[in-house]
mmCIF file of C-alpha atoms in Angstrom:
data_model
loop_
_atom_site.group_PDB
_atom_site.id
_atom_site.type_symbol
_atom_site.label_atom_id
_atom_site.label_comp_id
_atom_site.label_asym_id
_atom_site.label_seq_id
_atom_site.Cartn_x
_atom_site.Cartn_y
_atom_site.Cartn_z
ATOM 1 C CA UNK A 1 123.893 65.505 62.920
ATOM 2 C CA UNK A 2 121.610 64.496 60.208
ATOM 3 C CA UNK A 3 120.761 67.613 57.475
ATOM 4 C CA UNK A 4 117.255 67.800 58.875
ATOM 5 C CA UNK A 5 118.240 67.740 62.791
ATOM 6 C CA UNK A 6 120.819 70.602 61.842
ATOM 7 C CA UNK A 7 118.705 72.588 59.771
ATOM 8 C CA UNK A 8 116.045 72.863 62.597
ATOM 9 C CA UNK A 9 118.428 73.307 65.398
ATOM 10 C CA UNK A 10 119.733 76.491 63.280
ATOM 11 C CA UNK A 11 116.256 77.615 62.637
ATOM 12 C CA UNK A 12 115.752 77.458 66.670
ATOM 13 C CA UNK A 13 118.707 79.141 67.222
ATOM 14 C CA UNK A 14 118.031 81.931 65.016
ATOM 15 C CA UNK A 15 114.541 82.239 65.861
ATOM 16 C CA UNK A 16 115.414 82.470 69.469
ATOM 17 C CA UNK A 17 118.265 85.155 68.890
ATOM 18 C CA UNK A 18 115.666 86.790 67.263
ATOM 19 C CA UNK A 19 112.898 86.573 70.038
ATOM 20 C CA UNK A 20 115.287 87.573 72.589
ATOM 21 C CA UNK A 21 115.411 91.170 71.002
ATOM 22 C CA UNK A 22 112.029 91.737 72.766
ATOM 23 C CA UNK A 23 113.660 90.823 76.268
ATOM 24 C CA UNK A 24 116.493 93.076 75.677
ATOM 25 C CA UNK A 25 114.424 95.830 74.515
ATOM 26 C CA UNK A 26 112.034 95.734 77.640
ATOM 27 C CA UNK A 27 115.400 95.764 79.707
ATOM 28 C CA UNK A 28 116.866 98.625 77.688
ATOM 29 C CA UNK A 29 114.136 101.042 77.757
ATOM 30 C CA UNK A 30 112.436 100.229 81.156
ATOM 31 C CA UNK A 31 115.987 99.678 83.618
ATOM 32 C CA UNK A 32 119.375 99.743 81.974
ATOM 33 C CA UNK A 33 119.607 101.889 79.059
ATOM 34 C CA UNK A 34 121.017 101.114 75.515
ATOM 35 C CA UNK A 35 124.646 101.992 76.669
ATOM 36 C CA UNK A 36 124.787 99.487 79.420
ATOM 37 C CA UNK A 37 122.718 96.748 77.581
ATOM 38 C CA UNK A 38 124.846 97.268 74.135
ATOM 39 C CA UNK A 39 128.095 97.039 76.675
ATOM 40 C CA UNK A 40 126.869 93.736 78.437
ATOM 41 C CA UNK A 41 125.535 92.331 75.277
ATOM 42 C CA UNK A 42 128.680 92.733 73.185
ATOM 43 C CA UNK A 43 130.526 90.984 76.024
ATOM 44 C CA UNK A 44 128.187 87.947 75.623
ATOM 45 C CA UNK A 45 128.509 88.123 71.966
ATOM 46 C CA UNK A 46 132.566 87.940 72.164
ATOM 47 C CA UNK A 47 132.327 85.207 74.557
ATOM 48 C CA UNK A 48 129.692 82.859 72.375
ATOM 49 C CA UNK A 49 132.146 83.566 69.352
ATOM 50 C CA UNK A 50 135.376 82.402 71.487
ATOM 51 C CA UNK A 51 133.167 79.310 72.604
ATOM 52 C CA UNK A 52 132.182 78.612 69.130
ATOM 53 C CA UNK A 53 135.377 78.713 68.187
ATOM 54 C CA UNK A 54 137.222 76.354 70.714
ATOM 55 C CA UNK A 55 134.235 73.493 69.507
ATOM 56 C CA UNK A 56 136.420 73.472 66.154
ATOM 57 C CA UNK A 57 139.980 74.040 67.601
ATOM 58 C CA UNK A 58 139.631 71.510 70.536
ATOM 59 C CA UNK A 59 139.600 68.200 68.875
ATOM 60 C CA UNK A 60 137.837 66.650 72.063
ATOM 61 C CA UNK A 61 135.084 69.567 71.740
ATOM 62 C CA UNK A 62 133.710 68.038 68.829
ATOM 63 C CA UNK A 63 133.358 64.324 67.406
ATOM 64 C CA UNK A 64 135.880 62.690 65.029
ATOM 65 C CA UNK A 65 135.900 62.791 61.223
ATOM 66 C CA UNK A 66 133.173 60.623 59.443
ATOM 67 C CA UNK A 67 134.608 56.964 58.781
ATOM 68 C CA UNK A 68 133.817 55.564 55.632
ATOM 69 C CA UNK A 69 130.242 55.248 55.726
ATOM 70 C CA UNK A 70 129.434 55.859 59.235
ATOM 71 C CA UNK A 71 129.824 59.263 61.367
ATOM 72 C CA UNK A 72 129.688 59.590 65.245
ATOM 73 C CA UNK A 73 127.317 61.928 66.757
ATOM 74 C CA UNK A 74 128.527 64.347 69.584
ATOM 75 C CA UNK A 75 128.689 63.288 72.966
ATOM 76 C CA UNK A 76 126.366 64.867 75.634
ATOM 77 C CA UNK A 77 129.114 67.378 76.824
ATOM 78 C CA UNK A 78 130.161 68.185 73.423
ATOM 79 C CA UNK A 79 126.508 69.238 72.566
ATOM 80 C CA UNK A 80 126.162 70.899 75.722
ATOM 81 C CA UNK A 81 129.399 72.868 75.106
ATOM 82 C CA UNK A 82 128.103 74.066 71.823
ATOM 83 C CA UNK A 83 124.745 75.085 73.567
ATOM 84 C CA UNK A 84 126.622 76.969 75.881
ATOM 85 C CA UNK A 85 127.838 79.002 72.844
ATOM 86 C CA UNK A 86 124.692 79.346 71.412
ATOM 87 C CA UNK A 87 123.278 80.743 74.659
ATOM 88 C CA UNK A 88 125.996 83.423 74.789
ATOM 89 C CA UNK A 89 125.186 84.184 71.342
ATOM 90 C CA UNK A 90 121.430 84.454 71.782
ATOM 91 C CA UNK A 91 121.847 86.817 75.006
ATOM 92 C CA UNK A 92 124.407 89.230 72.699
ATOM 93 C CA UNK A 93 121.849 89.331 69.980
ATOM 94 C CA UNK A 94 119.001 90.100 72.482
ATOM 95 C CA UNK A 95 120.890 93.181 73.519
ATOM 96 C CA UNK A 96 122.690 93.983 70.505
ATOM 97 C CA UNK A 97 119.994 94.145 67.731
ATOM 98 C CA UNK A 98 116.965 95.907 69.296
ATOM 99 C CA UNK A 99 119.455 98.918 70.769
ATOM 100 C CA UNK A 100 121.861 99.429 68.193
ATOM 101 C CA UNK A 101 120.067 101.615 65.824
ATOM 102 C CA UNK A 102 118.017 103.167 68.302
ATOM 103 C CA UNK A 103 121.068 104.231 69.732
ATOM 104 C CA UNK A 104 122.523 105.595 66.510
ATOM 105 C CA UNK A 105 119.011 107.058 66.063
ATOM 106 C CA UNK A 106 119.601 109.055 69.692
ATOM 107 C CA UNK A 107 122.460 111.001 68.328
ATOM 108 C CA UNK A 108 120.304 113.164 66.448
ATOM 109 C CA UNK A 109 118.115 115.758 67.391
ATOM 110 C CA UNK A 110 114.709 115.502 66.107
ATOM 111 C CA UNK A 111 114.082 119.215 67.021
ATOM 112 C CA UNK A 112 116.131 120.235 64.067
ATOM 113 C CA UNK A 113 115.633 119.854 60.239
ATOM 114 C CA UNK A 114 118.823 118.281 60.009
ATOM 115 C CA UNK A 115 118.076 115.808 62.712
ATOM 116 C CA UNK A 116 114.476 114.944 61.089
ATOM 117 C CA UNK A 117 116.042 113.930 57.882
ATOM 118 C CA UNK A 118 118.580 111.647 59.414
ATOM 119 C CA UNK A 119 115.696 109.854 61.356
ATOM 120 C CA UNK A 120 114.084 108.113 58.324
ATOM 121 C CA UNK A 121 113.923 104.725 59.686
ATOM 122 C CA UNK A 122 110.250 103.506 59.579
ATOM 123 C CA UNK A 123 109.963 102.442 62.984
ATOM 124 C CA UNK A 124 110.806 105.551 64.859
ATOM 125 C CA UNK A 125 108.554 107.485 62.433
ATOM 126 C CA UNK A 126 105.645 105.476 63.449
ATOM 127 C CA UNK A 127 106.346 104.378 66.763
ATOM 128 C CA UNK A 128 106.271 106.469 69.962
ATOM 129 C CA UNK A 129 109.578 108.107 70.537
ATOM 130 C CA UNK A 130 110.045 106.294 74.061
ATOM 131 C CA UNK A 131 109.652 102.794 72.481
ATOM 132 C CA UNK A 132 112.222 102.931 69.971
ATOM 133 C CA UNK A 133 113.710 99.837 71.131
ATOM 134 C CA UNK A 134 110.813 97.934 71.408
ATOM 135 C CA UNK A 135 109.978 98.810 67.933
ATOM 136 C CA UNK A 136 113.057 97.626 66.688
ATOM 137 C CA UNK A 137 112.606 94.284 68.685
ATOM 138 C CA UNK A 138 109.376 93.976 67.053
ATOM 139 C CA UNK A 139 110.899 93.617 63.875
ATOM 140 C CA UNK A 140 113.170 90.753 64.798
ATOM 141 C CA UNK A 141 110.621 88.949 66.495
ATOM 142 C CA UNK A 142 108.674 88.780 63.409
ATOM 143 C CA UNK A 143 112.067 87.086 61.933
ATOM 144 C CA UNK A 144 111.974 84.669 64.887
ATOM 145 C CA UNK A 145 108.431 83.945 63.974
ATOM 146 C CA UNK A 146 109.633 82.933 60.447
ATOM 147 C CA UNK A 147 112.515 81.027 61.853
ATOM 148 C CA UNK A 148 110.577 78.803 64.421
ATOM 149 C CA UNK A 149 107.780 78.224 60.880
ATOM 150 C CA UNK A 150 110.532 77.303 58.889
ATOM 151 C CA UNK A 151 112.194 74.781 61.194
ATOM 152 C CA UNK A 152 108.651 73.178 61.676
ATOM 153 C CA UNK A 153 108.441 73.229 58.058
ATOM 154 C CA UNK A 154 111.384 71.249 57.172
ATOM 155 C CA UNK A 155 110.242 68.676 59.867
ATOM 156 C CA UNK A 156 106.900 68.525 58.336
ATOM 157 C CA UNK A 157 108.101 68.038 55.084
ATOM 158 C CA UNK A 158 110.406 65.553 55.801
ATOM 159 C CA UNK A 159 108.031 63.416 57.959
ATOM 160 C CA UNK A 160 105.376 63.398 55.424
ATOM 161 C CA UNK A 161 107.656 62.651 52.436
ATOM 162 C CA UNK A 162 110.053 59.918 53.958
ATOM 163 C CA UNK A 163 107.374 57.277 53.836
ATOM 164 C CA UNK A 164 106.113 58.336 50.397
ATOM 165 C CA UNK A 165 106.910 56.388 47.091
ATOM 166 C CA UNK A 166 108.807 59.563 45.410
ATOM 167 C CA UNK A 167 111.466 59.131 48.375
ATOM 168 C CA UNK A 168 112.523 62.085 51.270
ATOM 169 C CA UNK A 169 112.483 65.312 49.891
ATOM 170 C CA UNK A 170 115.072 66.220 52.273
ATOM 171 C CA UNK A 171 117.188 63.382 52.395
ATOM 172 C CA UNK A 172 120.798 63.182 53.812
ATOM 173 C CA UNK A 173 122.110 62.678 50.174
ATOM 174 C CA UNK A 174 120.948 65.959 48.280
ATOM 175 C CA UNK A 175 121.113 63.845 45.019
ATOM 176 C CA UNK A 176 118.618 61.672 46.247
ATOM 177 C CA UNK A 177 116.155 64.059 47.623
ATOM 178 C CA UNK A 178 113.535 66.338 46.021
ATOM 179 C CA UNK A 179 114.759 69.800 46.696
ATOM 180 C CA UNK A 180 113.373 71.424 44.104
ATOM 181 C CA UNK A 181 109.670 70.304 44.875
ATOM 182 C CA UNK A 182 110.629 71.686 48.430
ATOM 183 C CA UNK A 183 111.334 75.261 47.132
ATOM 184 C CA UNK A 184 108.416 75.184 44.925
ATOM 185 C CA UNK A 185 106.315 74.790 48.454
ATOM 186 C CA UNK A 186 108.486 78.080 49.656
ATOM 187 C CA UNK A 187 107.640 79.968 46.422
ATOM 188 C CA UNK A 188 104.410 79.245 46.937
ATOM 189 C CA UNK A 189 104.315 80.437 50.718
ATOM 190 C CA UNK A 190 106.093 83.404 49.136
ATOM 191 C CA UNK A 191 103.179 84.356 46.870
ATOM 192 C CA UNK A 192 100.766 83.971 50.010
ATOM 193 C CA UNK A 193 103.126 86.050 51.799
ATOM 194 C CA UNK A 194 103.125 88.903 49.071
ATOM 195 C CA UNK A 195 99.192 89.069 48.870
ATOM 196 C CA UNK A 196 98.573 89.341 52.262
ATOM 197 C CA UNK A 197 101.181 92.051 52.587
ATOM 198 C CA UNK A 198 99.238 93.902 49.845
ATOM 199 C CA UNK A 199 96.050 93.772 51.928
ATOM 200 C CA UNK A 200 97.712 95.112 55.261
ATOM 201 C CA UNK A 201 99.055 97.892 52.952
ATOM 202 C CA UNK A 202 95.794 98.943 51.875
ATOM 203 C CA UNK A 203 94.141 99.682 54.965
ATOM 204 C CA UNK A 204 97.414 100.695 57.012
ATOM 205 C CA UNK A 205 97.504 104.715 58.158
ATOM 206 C CA UNK A 206 100.278 106.573 58.909
ATOM 207 C CA UNK A 207 101.012 108.273 62.086
ATOM 208 C CA UNK A 208 101.069 111.601 60.131
ATOM 209 C CA UNK A 209 97.596 110.629 58.422
ATOM 210 C CA UNK A 210 96.392 110.261 61.809
ATOM 211 C CA UNK A 211 97.629 113.408 62.852
ATOM 212 C CA UNK A 212 96.072 115.618 60.067
ATOM 213 C CA UNK A 213 92.592 113.672 60.419
ATOM 214 C CA UNK A 214 92.699 114.432 63.987
ATOM 215 C CA UNK A 215 93.079 117.865 63.134
ATOM 216 C CA UNK A 216 90.396 117.855 60.675
ATOM 217 C CA UNK A 217 87.834 116.290 63.053
ATOM 218 C CA UNK A 218 88.836 119.014 65.939
ATOM 219 C CA UNK A 219 88.556 121.950 63.406
ATOM 220 C CA UNK A 220 85.094 120.811 62.547
ATOM 221 C CA UNK A 221 83.871 120.231 65.910
ATOM 222 C CA UNK A 222 85.135 123.731 66.930
ATOM 223 C CA UNK A 223 83.023 125.257 63.775
#
């Protein structure tokens, strides 16, 4: 594959893995429970890794080595075989990622002092207790959106820059590209993201603060 195509495919794959956690968390909390979800997802992950290994181990499962200056693309069935491994890995990630931390946190008794000290993860403090898997999946959904946006950014930069006089920023030959300019764009987006975080943090109210404020209002009402 061309470098831009490969980068876009990996970003879509990572984004889909993270987005699948929302479905896995819903099925876990609403129907099957964390133990069954983790067991099924672990089997899917193992199967996906085995298929992915076979794409490299079996000569006919991947394109031949590149000739002097030409490379043969994968055949449709070779690409389908690769996507099958990705699908299994997506299902595995969707079941494991939102459940593993919640499954571990369930082993501590929140009614005891030692159990409260063990449950220090942000999502289990700020979300309702019966939505811990859903809360964890929201974290990965944010990653999914970032992966999709990253793939979109690579595509846009490639399409816009390949017609410029300066040449393609993301050329297949890295020596001919301008990756430093691309990283400047990413750095600028990081600065914007940091400012946005500061704005959100300025007005965020923790769950404990809401309980305290509610108690004060209730007390004033009784008085």
